[in-house]
Amino acid sequence: MAQKGDLMTVRSDIRVVDATLRDGGLVNNFEFTDEFVNALYRANVKAGVDYMEFGYKASKELFDVNKFGKWKFCNEEDIRAVVGDNNSDMKIAVMADVGRTDYETDIVDRSDSVIDLIRVATYIHQMPTAIRMVEDAKKKGYEVSCNIMAVSKAKESDLAQALEMLGNSPVDVIYLVDSYGSLVPEQVRRLSEQYLEVGEKYGKQIGIHAHNNQQLAFANTIEALSNGVSYLDATMNGMGRGCGNCSMELLLSFLKNPQYNVYPIFRFLQNQILPLRESGVVWGYDIPYLLTGKLNQHPRAAIEAVKQGRTDYAEFYTELLENE
């Protein structure tokens, strides 16, 4: 598949999605201050970001509301307290995890909500339920994406079937998700070609959500971009689970579309992200994340190792090998 555009090309199909509150919330139990969230919203609007993901629509039956910040649940009134009626060009998104969301009751009709996009997150084996959630959200009037998680672990035949199922569904965007941060650009190119073929066949847009275990989240994102992927996830200073994600400041500095203005992002980093880091909230590249990424393993062991301050990297690597 030929490269789509070049370094000077402005592509009208590109959509930048800020996932700071949702992926970043996995770092601090979604306990963001109101000041942080309001500043993030204003920064994204001023920067020309296309979508801001506020967090999860998590089930209050499964998760104790007293143990998480409000962006684990994204109540309508909480979002409106920040955005009002969202009189801006930026759209509002939330994520709904298969098996962890009471979607039939907690996701109301679009006419009664300030949310624009429902992002359904699923593993391959949950695809039938994911399709039902996509159909439910679409029937309620939303834009809908589907994030196939842990694609680096998926069997080729299973992934092909899942993509066909989504192609035949009313979903708008299909996401390539490198949950374990194990993919390198060559693999991202091959996978994005596979996704894009399905997208072209069924009239779907394709997105990418990258993790930074091998310091490749930005490289993988622009590799997918050059191949024709349109929806690009990023977070402020890469804030996200474990090693984090593609950094918004890198992505907006790379994109040449005059719609995007990176200056408000730098102000947000200075005024909000730096104090958050100084308060002890930890994310970003570290050797344990490299090792789980290299071995294509879930980052939970690396997250625990970083929490413990482990620097016995060789021993940790051996432990991971024993779990292969």
PDB file of C-alpha atoms in Angstrom:
ATOM      1  CA  MET A   1       0.000   0.000   0.000  1.00  0.00           C
ATOM      2  CA  ALA A   2       1.435   3.357  -1.074  1.00  0.00           C
ATOM      3  CA  GLN A   3       2.280   6.044   1.465  1.00  0.00           C
ATOM      4  CA  LYS A   4      -0.600   8.469   1.970  1.00  0.00           C
ATOM      5  CA  GLY A   5       0.703  12.015   1.896  1.00  0.00           C
ATOM      6  CA  ASP A   6       4.112  13.358   2.884  1.00  0.00           C
ATOM      7  CA  LEU A   7       5.600  15.689   5.480  1.00  0.00           C
ATOM      8  CA  MET A   8       3.932  18.749   3.930  1.00  0.00           C
ATOM      9  CA  THR A   9       0.532  17.157   3.258  1.00  0.00           C
ATOM     10  CA  VAL A  10      -2.568  18.339   5.104  1.00  0.00           C
ATOM     11  CA  ARG A  11      -5.050  15.476   5.179  1.00  0.00           C
ATOM     12  CA  SER A  12      -8.692  16.333   5.813  1.00  0.00           C
ATOM     13  CA  ASP A  13      -9.419  12.833   7.131  1.00  0.00           C
ATOM     14  CA  ILE A  14      -7.102  13.101  10.162  1.00  0.00           C
ATOM     15  CA  ARG A  15      -8.737  13.231  13.580  1.00  0.00           C
ATOM     16  CA  VAL A  16      -6.682  13.688  16.756  1.00  0.00           C
ATOM     17  CA  VAL A  17      -8.144  12.100  19.885  1.00  0.00           C
ATOM     18  CA  ASP A  18      -6.963  13.126  23.361  1.00  0.00           C
ATOM     19  CA  ALA A  19      -7.133  10.108  25.707  1.00  0.00           C
ATOM     20  CA  THR A  20      -5.408  11.695  28.718  1.00  0.00           C
ATOM     21  CA  LEU A  21      -8.260  11.368  31.204  1.00  0.00           C
ATOM     22  CA  ARG A  22      -9.134   7.822  30.182  1.00  0.00           C
ATOM     23  CA  ASP A  23      -5.730   6.156  29.730  1.00  0.00           C
ATOM     24  CA  GLY A  24      -4.059   8.535  32.158  1.00  0.00           C
ATOM     25  CA  GLY A  25      -6.777   7.807  34.687  1.00  0.00           C
ATOM     26  CA  LEU A  26      -5.451   4.261  34.931  1.00  0.00           C
ATOM     27  CA  VAL A  27      -2.346   5.768  36.560  1.00  0.00           C
ATOM     28  CA  ASN A  28      -4.079   7.688  39.381  1.00  0.00           C
ATOM     29  CA  ASN A  29      -7.474   5.942  39.774  1.00  0.00           C
ATOM     30  CA  PHE A  30      -9.071   8.787  37.781  1.00  0.00           C
ATOM     31  CA  GLU A  31      -8.558  11.169  40.694  1.00  0.00           C
ATOM     32  CA  PHE A  32      -7.984  14.308  38.655  1.00  0.00           C
ATOM     33  CA  THR A  33      -8.770  17.689  40.157  1.00  0.00           C
ATOM     34  CA  ASP A  34     -11.531  19.770  38.592  1.00  0.00           C
ATOM     35  CA  GLU A  35      -8.880  22.367  37.785  1.00  0.00           C
ATOM     36  CA  PHE A  36      -6.865  19.793  35.818  1.00  0.00           C
ATOM     37  CA  VAL A  37      -9.882  18.608  33.816  1.00  0.00           C
ATOM     38  CA  ASN A  38     -11.121  22.103  33.042  1.00  0.00           C
ATOM     39  CA  ALA A  39      -7.634  23.169  31.957  1.00  0.00           C
ATOM     40  CA  LEU A  40      -7.306  20.050  29.786  1.00  0.00           C
ATOM     41  CA  TYR A  41     -10.612  20.760  28.064  1.00  0.00           C
ATOM     42  CA  ARG A  42      -9.631  24.372  27.357  1.00  0.00           C
ATOM     43  CA  ALA A  43      -6.175  23.351  26.114  1.00  0.00           C
ATOM     44  CA  ASN A  44      -7.614  20.763  23.741  1.00  0.00           C
ATOM     45  CA  VAL A  45     -10.148  23.227  22.339  1.00  0.00           C
ATOM     46  CA  LYS A  46      -7.481  25.879  21.778  1.00  0.00           C
ATOM     47  CA  ALA A  47      -5.103  23.317  20.252  1.00  0.00           C
ATOM     48  CA  GLY A  48      -7.702  22.217  17.692  1.00  0.00           C
ATOM     49  CA  VAL A  49      -7.890  18.637  18.970  1.00  0.00           C
ATOM     50  CA  ASP A  50     -10.817  16.841  17.330  1.00  0.00           C
ATOM     51  CA  TYR A  51     -12.024  14.615  20.208  1.00  0.00           C
ATOM     52  CA  MET A  52     -11.481  14.574  23.958  1.00  0.00           C
ATOM     53  CA  GLU A  53     -12.100  11.262  25.719  1.00  0.00           C
ATOM     54  CA  PHE A  54     -13.314  11.933  29.262  1.00  0.00           C
ATOM     55  CA  GLY A  55     -12.925   8.424  30.647  1.00  0.00           C
ATOM     56  CA  TYR A  56     -14.908   5.218  31.023  1.00  0.00           C
ATOM     57  CA  LYS A  57     -18.598   4.425  31.313  1.00  0.00           C
ATOM     58  CA  ALA A  58     -17.835   1.794  33.938  1.00  0.00           C
ATOM     59  CA  SER A  59     -20.505  -0.269  35.680  1.00  0.00           C
ATOM     60  CA  LYS A  60     -21.375   0.975  39.153  1.00  0.00           C
ATOM     61  CA  GLU A  61     -22.431  -2.580  39.976  1.00  0.00           C
ATOM     62  CA  LEU A  62     -18.933  -3.906  39.278  1.00  0.00           C
ATOM     63  CA  PHE A  63     -16.855  -0.940  40.469  1.00  0.00           C
ATOM     64  CA  ASP A  64     -17.173   0.880  43.790  1.00  0.00           C
ATOM     65  CA  VAL A  65     -17.741   4.563  43.076  1.00  0.00           C
ATOM     66  CA  ASN A  66     -15.976   5.417  46.345  1.00  0.00           C
ATOM     67  CA  LYS A  67     -12.718   3.852  45.155  1.00  0.00           C
ATOM     68  CA  PHE A  68     -12.332   5.791  41.911  1.00  0.00           C
ATOM     69  CA  GLY A  69     -12.495   9.337  40.639  1.00  0.00           C
ATOM     70  CA  LYS A  70     -15.574  10.375  38.679  1.00  0.00           C
ATOM     71  CA  TRP A  71     -13.982   9.899  35.267  1.00  0.00           C
ATOM     72  CA  LYS A  72     -14.156   6.132  35.764  1.00  0.00           C
ATOM     73  CA  PHE A  73     -17.918   6.558  35.333  1.00  0.00           C
ATOM     74  CA  CYS A  74     -18.398   9.738  33.273  1.00  0.00           C
ATOM     75  CA  ASN A  75     -21.810  10.777  34.562  1.00  0.00           C
ATOM     76  CA  GLU A  76     -23.532  13.160  32.198  1.00  0.00           C
ATOM     77  CA  GLU A  77     -23.728  15.910  34.831  1.00  0.00           C
ATOM     78  CA  ASP A  78     -19.992  15.640  35.549  1.00  0.00           C
ATOM     79  CA  ILE A  79     -19.076  16.090  31.884  1.00  0.00           C
ATOM     80  CA  ARG A  80     -21.524  18.986  31.513  1.00  0.00           C
ATOM     81  CA  ALA A  81     -19.998  20.669  34.562  1.00  0.00           C
ATOM     82  CA  VAL A  82     -16.824  20.980  32.475  1.00  0.00           C
ATOM     83  CA  VAL A  83     -18.088  21.513  28.924  1.00  0.00           C
ATOM     84  CA  GLY A  84     -21.611  22.928  29.376  1.00  0.00           C
ATOM     85  CA  ASP A  85     -23.264  22.281  26.027  1.00  0.00           C
ATOM     86  CA  ASN A  86     -19.770  22.048  24.484  1.00  0.00           C
ATOM     87  CA  ASN A  87     -20.089  25.034  22.193  1.00  0.00           C
ATOM     88  CA  SER A  88     -16.844  24.195  20.439  1.00  0.00           C
ATOM     89  CA  ASP A  89     -15.725  22.277  17.369  1.00  0.00           C
ATOM     90  CA  MET A  90     -14.196  19.544  19.534  1.00  0.00           C
ATOM     91  CA  LYS A  91     -16.278  16.416  20.129  1.00  0.00           C
ATOM     92  CA  ILE A  92     -16.632  14.497  23.399  1.00  0.00           C
ATOM     93  CA  ALA A  93     -15.885  10.763  23.695  1.00  0.00           C
ATOM     94  CA  VAL A  94     -16.123   8.073  26.372  1.00  0.00           C
ATOM     95  CA  MET A  95     -14.982   4.442  26.420  1.00  0.00           C
ATOM     96  CA  ALA A  96     -17.223   1.466  27.149  1.00  0.00           C
ATOM     97  CA  ASP A  97     -15.414  -1.787  27.992  1.00  0.00           C
ATOM     98  CA  VAL A  98     -17.124  -5.017  27.005  1.00  0.00           C
ATOM     99  CA  GLY A  99     -18.247  -6.785  30.171  1.00  0.00           C
ATOM    100  CA  ARG A 100     -17.578  -3.767  32.372  1.00  0.00           C
ATOM    101  CA  THR A 101     -20.281  -1.366  31.238  1.00  0.00           C
ATOM    102  CA  ASP A 102     -24.042  -1.348  31.850  1.00  0.00           C
ATOM    103  CA  TYR A 103     -24.398   0.122  28.388  1.00  0.00           C
ATOM    104  CA  GLU A 104     -28.121  -0.454  27.967  1.00  0.00           C
ATOM    105  CA  THR A 105     -28.956   1.795  30.919  1.00  0.00           C
ATOM    106  CA  ASP A 106     -25.890   3.995  31.494  1.00  0.00           C
ATOM    107  CA  ILE A 107     -25.500   5.137  27.887  1.00  0.00           C
ATOM    108  CA  VAL A 108     -28.544   7.333  27.247  1.00  0.00           C
ATOM    109  CA  ASP A 109     -29.867   8.531  23.892  1.00  0.00           C
ATOM    110  CA  ARG A 110     -27.535  10.913  22.093  1.00  0.00           C
ATOM    111  CA  SER A 111     -30.281  13.556  22.104  1.00  0.00           C
ATOM    112  CA  ASP A 112     -30.021  13.645  25.908  1.00  0.00           C
ATOM    113  CA  SER A 113     -26.214  13.642  26.063  1.00  0.00           C
ATOM    114  CA  VAL A 114     -23.293  15.960  25.401  1.00  0.00           C
ATOM    115  CA  ILE A 115     -21.222  12.911  24.336  1.00  0.00           C
ATOM    116  CA  ASP A 116     -20.596  12.452  20.609  1.00  0.00           C
ATOM    117  CA  LEU A 117     -18.514   9.276  20.336  1.00  0.00           C
ATOM    118  CA  ILE A 118     -18.785   5.941  22.148  1.00  0.00           C
ATOM    119  CA  ARG A 119     -15.539   3.952  21.994  1.00  0.00           C
ATOM    120  CA  VAL A 120     -16.241   0.256  22.522  1.00  0.00           C
ATOM    121  CA  ALA A 121     -13.180  -1.636  23.801  1.00  0.00           C
ATOM    122  CA  THR A 122     -13.051  -5.388  23.321  1.00  0.00           C
ATOM    123  CA  TYR A 123     -10.842  -8.430  23.158  1.00  0.00           C
ATOM    124  CA  ILE A 124     -11.167 -10.727  20.163  1.00  0.00           C
ATOM    125  CA  HIS A 125     -13.118 -13.398  22.042  1.00  0.00           C
ATOM    126  CA  GLN A 126     -15.708 -10.807  23.133  1.00  0.00           C
ATOM    127  CA  MET A 127     -16.551  -9.678  19.617  1.00  0.00           C
ATOM    128  CA  PRO A 128     -20.223 -10.799  19.569  1.00  0.00           C
ATOM    129  CA  THR A 129     -20.939  -8.651  22.638  1.00  0.00           C
ATOM    130  CA  ALA A 130     -18.910  -5.792  21.180  1.00  0.00           C
ATOM    131  CA  ILE A 131     -21.041  -5.858  18.045  1.00  0.00           C
ATOM    132  CA  ARG A 132     -24.181  -5.691  20.189  1.00  0.00           C
ATOM    133  CA  MET A 133     -22.760  -2.674  22.035  1.00  0.00           C
ATOM    134  CA  VAL A 134     -21.860  -0.998  18.744  1.00  0.00           C
ATOM    135  CA  GLU A 135     -25.392  -1.541  17.468  1.00  0.00           C
ATOM    136  CA  ASP A 136     -26.892  -0.207  20.709  1.00  0.00           C
ATOM    137  CA  ALA A 137     -24.788   2.976  20.651  1.00  0.00           C
ATOM    138  CA  LYS A 138     -25.444   3.549  16.956  1.00  0.00           C
ATOM    139  CA  LYS A 139     -29.196   3.089  17.476  1.00  0.00           C
ATOM    140  CA  LYS A 140     -29.034   5.730  20.200  1.00  0.00           C
ATOM    141  CA  GLY A 141     -27.513   8.180  17.711  1.00  0.00           C
ATOM    142  CA  TYR A 142     -23.788   8.196  18.526  1.00  0.00           C
ATOM    143  CA  GLU A 143     -20.672   7.984  16.454  1.00  0.00           C
ATOM    144  CA  VAL A 144     -19.112   4.649  17.396  1.00  0.00           C
ATOM    145  CA  SER A 145     -15.609   3.210  17.286  1.00  0.00           C
ATOM    146  CA  CYS A 146     -14.386  -0.244  18.278  1.00  0.00           C
ATOM    147  CA  ASN A 147     -10.947  -0.796  19.791  1.00  0.00           C
ATOM    148  CA  ILE A 148      -9.692  -4.365  19.340  1.00  0.00           C
ATOM    149  CA  MET A 149      -7.292  -4.675  22.273  1.00  0.00           C
ATOM    150  CA  ALA A 150      -4.120  -6.771  22.522  1.00  0.00           C
ATOM    151  CA  VAL A 151      -3.999  -7.286  18.764  1.00  0.00           C
ATOM    152  CA  SER A 152      -0.373  -8.442  19.071  1.00  0.00           C
ATOM    153  CA  LYS A 153      -1.695 -11.586  20.799  1.00  0.00           C
ATOM    154  CA  ALA A 154      -4.467 -12.301  18.307  1.00  0.00           C
ATOM    155  CA  LYS A 155      -4.394 -15.220  15.886  1.00  0.00           C
ATOM    156  CA  GLU A 156      -4.352 -14.076  12.279  1.00  0.00           C
ATOM    157  CA  SER A 157      -7.543 -15.963  11.421  1.00  0.00           C
ATOM    158  CA  ASP A 158      -9.368 -14.608  14.482  1.00  0.00           C
ATOM    159  CA  LEU A 159      -8.360 -11.042  13.678  1.00  0.00           C
ATOM    160  CA  ALA A 160      -9.516 -11.408  10.077  1.00  0.00           C
ATOM    161  CA  GLN A 161     -12.885 -12.685  11.259  1.00  0.00           C
ATOM    162  CA  ALA A 162     -13.231  -9.916  13.840  1.00  0.00           C
ATOM    163  CA  LEU A 163     -12.498  -7.261  11.227  1.00  0.00           C
ATOM    164  CA  GLU A 164     -15.103  -8.744   8.894  1.00  0.00           C
ATOM    165  CA  MET A 165     -17.650  -8.727  11.716  1.00  0.00           C
ATOM    166  CA  LEU A 166     -16.938  -5.064  12.380  1.00  0.00           C
ATOM    167  CA  GLY A 167     -17.028  -4.297   8.679  1.00  0.00           C
ATOM    168  CA  ASN A 168     -20.560  -5.665   8.554  1.00  0.00           C
ATOM    169  CA  SER A 169     -21.574  -3.711  11.675  1.00  0.00           C
ATOM    170  CA  PRO A 170     -22.642  -0.042  11.859  1.00  0.00           C
ATOM    171  CA  VAL A 171     -19.332   0.965  13.524  1.00  0.00           C
ATOM    172  CA  ASP A 172     -17.704   4.136  12.156  1.00  0.00           C
ATOM    173  CA  VAL A 173     -14.073   3.625  13.197  1.00  0.00           C
ATOM    174  CA  ILE A 174     -12.042   0.452  13.795  1.00  0.00           C
ATOM    175  CA  TYR A 175      -8.975   0.841  16.015  1.00  0.00           C
ATOM    176  CA  LEU A 176      -5.661  -0.957  15.857  1.00  0.00           C
ATOM    177  CA  VAL A 177      -4.546  -1.148  19.504  1.00  0.00           C
ATOM    178  CA  ASP A 178      -1.024  -2.091  20.602  1.00  0.00           C
ATOM    179  CA  SER A 179      -2.034  -2.806  24.212  1.00  0.00           C
ATOM    180  CA  TYR A 180       1.275  -4.399  25.177  1.00  0.00           C
ATOM    181  CA  GLY A 181       3.520  -1.938  23.332  1.00  0.00           C
ATOM    182  CA  SER A 182       5.141  -4.854  21.561  1.00  0.00           C
ATOM    183  CA  LEU A 183       4.706  -3.810  17.928  1.00  0.00           C
ATOM    184  CA  VAL A 184       7.387  -2.190  15.786  1.00  0.00           C
ATOM    185  CA  PRO A 185       6.701   0.031  12.747  1.00  0.00           C
ATOM    186  CA  GLU A 186       7.045  -2.791  10.198  1.00  0.00           C
ATOM    187  CA  GLN A 187       4.365  -4.783  12.040  1.00  0.00           C
ATOM    188  CA  VAL A 188       2.178  -1.702  12.361  1.00  0.00           C
ATOM    189  CA  ARG A 189       2.438  -1.161   8.617  1.00  0.00           C
ATOM    190  CA  ARG A 190       1.315  -4.725   7.857  1.00  0.00           C
ATOM    191  CA  LEU A 191      -1.528  -4.602  10.361  1.00  0.00           C
ATOM    192  CA  SER A 192      -2.700  -1.167   9.266  1.00  0.00           C
ATOM    193  CA  GLU A 193      -2.818  -2.422   5.671  1.00  0.00           C
ATOM    194  CA  GLN A 194      -5.059  -5.266   6.827  1.00  0.00           C
ATOM    195  CA  TYR A 195      -7.339  -2.879   8.725  1.00  0.00           C
ATOM    196  CA  LEU A 196      -7.393  -0.363   5.872  1.00  0.00           C
ATOM    197  CA  GLU A 197      -8.421  -3.020   3.362  1.00  0.00           C
ATOM    198  CA  VAL A 198     -11.438  -3.787   5.523  1.00  0.00           C
ATOM    199  CA  GLY A 199     -12.074  -0.063   5.978  1.00  0.00           C
ATOM    200  CA  GLU A 200     -12.051   0.546   2.235  1.00  0.00           C
ATOM    201  CA  LYS A 201     -14.280  -2.473   1.615  1.00  0.00           C
ATOM    202  CA  TYR A 202     -16.939  -1.434   4.118  1.00  0.00           C
ATOM    203  CA  GLY A 203     -16.535   2.353   4.290  1.00  0.00           C
ATOM    204  CA  LYS A 204     -14.962   2.510   7.771  1.00  0.00           C
ATOM    205  CA  GLN A 205     -12.280   4.809   9.144  1.00  0.00           C
ATOM    206  CA  ILE A 206      -9.244   3.264  10.867  1.00  0.00           C
ATOM    207  CA  GLY A 207      -7.554   4.470  14.053  1.00  0.00           C
ATOM    208  CA  ILE A 208      -4.466   3.634  16.108  1.00  0.00           C
ATOM    209  CA  HIS A 209      -3.844   3.583  19.850  1.00  0.00           C
ATOM    210  CA  ALA A 210      -0.182   2.940  20.696  1.00  0.00           C
ATOM    211  CA  HIS A 211       1.691   2.221  23.937  1.00  0.00           C
ATOM    212  CA  ASN A 212       5.268   3.286  24.565  1.00  0.00           C
ATOM    213  CA  ASN A 213       6.955   0.188  26.074  1.00  0.00           C
ATOM    214  CA  GLN A 214       9.703   0.250  23.448  1.00  0.00           C
ATOM    215  CA  GLN A 215       9.623   4.043  22.959  1.00  0.00           C
ATOM    216  CA  LEU A 216       7.824   3.454  19.665  1.00  0.00           C
ATOM    217  CA  ALA A 217       4.352   4.881  20.349  1.00  0.00           C
ATOM    218  CA  PHE A 218       5.015   8.034  18.315  1.00  0.00           C
ATOM    219  CA  ALA A 219       6.886   6.158  15.575  1.00  0.00           C
ATOM    220  CA  ASN A 220       4.110   3.569  15.299  1.00  0.00           C
ATOM    221  CA  THR A 221       1.462   6.284  15.195  1.00  0.00           C
ATOM    222  CA  ILE A 222       3.081   8.183  12.331  1.00  0.00           C
ATOM    223  CA  GLU A 223       3.809   4.901  10.521  1.00  0.00           C
ATOM    224  CA  ALA A 224       0.089   4.098  10.630  1.00  0.00           C
ATOM    225  CA  LEU A 225      -0.704   7.688   9.661  1.00  0.00           C
ATOM    226  CA  SER A 226       1.521   7.532   6.586  1.00  0.00           C
ATOM    227  CA  ASN A 227      -0.182   4.319   5.578  1.00  0.00           C
ATOM    228  CA  GLY A 228      -3.635   5.906   5.627  1.00  0.00           C
ATOM    229  CA  VAL A 229      -4.895   5.538   9.204  1.00  0.00           C
ATOM    230  CA  SER A 230      -7.016   8.555  10.161  1.00  0.00           C
ATOM    231  CA  TYR A 231      -7.860   8.530  13.877  1.00  0.00           C
ATOM    232  CA  LEU A 232      -4.794   9.134  16.040  1.00  0.00           C
ATOM    233  CA  ASP A 233      -4.846   8.718  19.825  1.00  0.00           C
ATOM    234  CA  ALA A 234      -2.451  10.708  21.999  1.00  0.00           C
ATOM    235  CA  THR A 235      -2.150  11.865  25.611  1.00  0.00           C
ATOM    236  CA  MET A 236      -0.531  14.826  27.305  1.00  0.00           C
ATOM    237  CA  ASN A 237       3.144  14.039  27.877  1.00  0.00           C
ATOM    238  CA  GLY A 238       2.240  10.439  27.024  1.00  0.00           C
ATOM    239  CA  MET A 239       0.278  10.016  30.282  1.00  0.00           C
ATOM    240  CA  GLY A 240      -1.236   6.533  30.360  1.00  0.00           C
ATOM    241  CA  ARG A 241      -1.173   3.115  31.925  1.00  0.00           C
ATOM    242  CA  GLY A 242       2.352   2.026  32.760  1.00  0.00           C
ATOM    243  CA  CYS A 243       4.693   3.284  30.072  1.00  0.00           C
ATOM    244  CA  GLY A 244       2.054   5.583  28.596  1.00  0.00           C
ATOM    245  CA  ASN A 245       1.061   6.481  25.061  1.00  0.00           C
ATOM    246  CA  CYS A 246       1.944   8.596  22.060  1.00  0.00           C
ATOM    247  CA  SER A 247       2.603  12.118  23.366  1.00  0.00           C
ATOM    248  CA  MET A 248       0.207  14.817  22.192  1.00  0.00           C
ATOM    249  CA  GLU A 249       3.001  17.389  22.011  1.00  0.00           C
ATOM    250  CA  LEU A 250       4.958  15.130  19.641  1.00  0.00           C
ATOM    251  CA  LEU A 251       1.971  14.398  17.429  1.00  0.00           C
ATOM    252  CA  LEU A 252       0.756  17.984  17.074  1.00  0.00           C
ATOM    253  CA  SER A 253       4.317  19.164  16.446  1.00  0.00           C
ATOM    254  CA  PHE A 254       4.526  16.635  13.609  1.00  0.00           C
ATOM    255  CA  LEU A 255       1.190  17.334  11.927  1.00  0.00           C
ATOM    256  CA  LYS A 256       1.313  20.216   9.453  1.00  0.00           C
ATOM    257  CA  ASN A 257      -2.393  21.051   9.464  1.00  0.00           C
ATOM    258  CA  PRO A 258      -2.760  24.704  10.598  1.00  0.00           C
ATOM    259  CA  GLN A 259      -5.873  23.588  12.509  1.00  0.00           C
ATOM    260  CA  TYR A 260      -3.561  22.260  15.203  1.00  0.00           C
ATOM    261  CA  ASN A 261      -1.712  24.580  17.571  1.00  0.00           C
ATOM    262  CA  VAL A 262       0.761  22.987  19.951  1.00  0.00           C
ATOM    263  CA  TYR A 263       1.300  26.127  22.075  1.00  0.00           C
ATOM    264  CA  PRO A 264      -1.718  25.526  24.390  1.00  0.00           C
ATOM    265  CA  ILE A 265      -0.404  22.008  24.956  1.00  0.00           C
ATOM    266  CA  PHE A 266       2.949  23.315  26.172  1.00  0.00           C
ATOM    267  CA  ARG A 267       1.150  25.659  28.571  1.00  0.00           C
ATOM    268  CA  PHE A 268      -0.906  22.730  29.877  1.00  0.00           C
ATOM    269  CA  LEU A 269       2.209  20.606  30.355  1.00  0.00           C
ATOM    270  CA  GLN A 270       3.868  23.433  32.236  1.00  0.00           C
ATOM    271  CA  ASN A 271       0.909  24.314  34.455  1.00  0.00           C
ATOM    272  CA  GLN A 272      -0.728  20.917  35.035  1.00  0.00           C
ATOM    273  CA  ILE A 273       1.397  17.926  33.998  1.00  0.00           C
ATOM    274  CA  LEU A 274       4.617  18.995  35.712  1.00  0.00           C
ATOM    275  CA  PRO A 275       2.883  19.547  39.081  1.00  0.00           C
ATOM    276  CA  LEU A 276       1.109  16.198  38.679  1.00  0.00           C
ATOM    277  CA  ARG A 277       4.453  14.437  38.190  1.00  0.00           C
ATOM    278  CA  GLU A 278       5.954  16.351  41.100  1.00  0.00           C
ATOM    279  CA  SER A 279       3.081  15.133  43.308  1.00  0.00           C
ATOM    280  CA  GLY A 280       4.290  11.567  42.775  1.00  0.00           C
ATOM    281  CA  VAL A 281       2.099  10.302  39.911  1.00  0.00           C
ATOM    282  CA  VAL A 282       4.326   8.039  37.797  1.00  0.00           C
ATOM    283  CA  TRP A 283       4.134   6.985  34.163  1.00  0.00           C
ATOM    284  CA  GLY A 284       6.437   6.715  31.188  1.00  0.00           C
ATOM    285  CA  TYR A 285       9.159   4.549  29.695  1.00  0.00           C
ATOM    286  CA  ASP A 286      11.128   2.345  32.067  1.00  0.00           C
ATOM    287  CA  ILE A 287      13.145  -0.851  31.640  1.00  0.00           C
ATOM    288  CA  PRO A 288      10.445  -3.203  33.035  1.00  0.00           C
ATOM    289  CA  TYR A 289       8.005  -1.906  30.396  1.00  0.00           C
ATOM    290  CA  LEU A 290      10.582  -2.492  27.690  1.00  0.00           C
ATOM    291  CA  LEU A 291      10.882  -6.095  28.845  1.00  0.00           C
ATOM    292  CA  THR A 292       7.147  -6.866  28.856  1.00  0.00           C
ATOM    293  CA  GLY A 293       6.837  -5.134  25.494  1.00  0.00           C
ATOM    294  CA  LYS A 294       9.732  -7.081  24.037  1.00  0.00           C
ATOM    295  CA  LEU A 295       8.162 -10.343  25.247  1.00  0.00           C
ATOM    296  CA  ASN A 296       4.640  -9.340  24.149  1.00  0.00           C
ATOM    297  CA  GLN A 297       3.290  -9.718  27.686  1.00  0.00           C
ATOM    298  CA  HIS A 298       0.654  -7.795  29.596  1.00  0.00           C
ATOM    299  CA  PRO A 299       2.325  -4.869  31.443  1.00  0.00           C
ATOM    300  CA  ARG A 300       0.881  -5.763  34.868  1.00  0.00           C
ATOM    301  CA  ALA A 301       4.182  -7.321  36.010  1.00  0.00           C
ATOM    302  CA  ALA A 302       6.098  -4.243  34.870  1.00  0.00           C
ATOM    303  CA  ILE A 303       3.644  -1.912  36.573  1.00  0.00           C
ATOM    304  CA  GLU A 304       4.196  -3.770  39.846  1.00  0.00           C
ATOM    305  CA  ALA A 305       7.978  -3.780  39.368  1.00  0.00           C
ATOM    306  CA  VAL A 306       8.020  -0.014  38.854  1.00  0.00           C
ATOM    307  CA  LYS A 307       5.817   0.506  41.919  1.00  0.00           C
ATOM    308  CA  GLN A 308       8.307  -1.533  43.945  1.00  0.00           C
ATOM    309  CA  GLY A 309      11.222   0.470  42.548  1.00  0.00           C
ATOM    310  CA  ARG A 310      12.901  -2.666  41.251  1.00  0.00           C
ATOM    311  CA  THR A 311      16.161  -2.171  39.393  1.00  0.00           C
ATOM    312  CA  ASP A 312      17.208  -5.831  39.251  1.00  0.00           C
ATOM    313  CA  TYR A 313      16.418  -5.801  35.556  1.00  0.00           C
ATOM    314  CA  ALA A 314      18.213  -9.039  34.696  1.00  0.00           C
ATOM    315  CA  GLU A 315      16.369 -10.944  37.421  1.00  0.00           C
ATOM    316  CA  PHE A 316      13.043  -9.415  36.370  1.00  0.00           C
ATOM    317  CA  TYR A 317      13.729 -10.430  32.761  1.00  0.00           C
ATOM    318  CA  THR A 318      14.384 -13.998  33.886  1.00  0.00           C
ATOM    319  CA  GLU A 319      11.102 -14.028  35.800  1.00  0.00           C
ATOM    320  CA  LEU A 320       9.246 -12.893  32.711  1.00  0.00           C
ATOM    321  CA  LEU A 321      10.904 -15.578  30.603  1.00  0.00           C
ATOM    322  CA  GLU A 322       9.707 -18.197  33.076  1.00  0.00           C
ATOM    323  CA  ASN A 323       6.141 -17.010  32.472  1.00  0.00           C
ATOM    324  CA  GLU A 324       6.393 -17.416  28.728  1.00  0.00           C
TER     325      GLU A 324
END
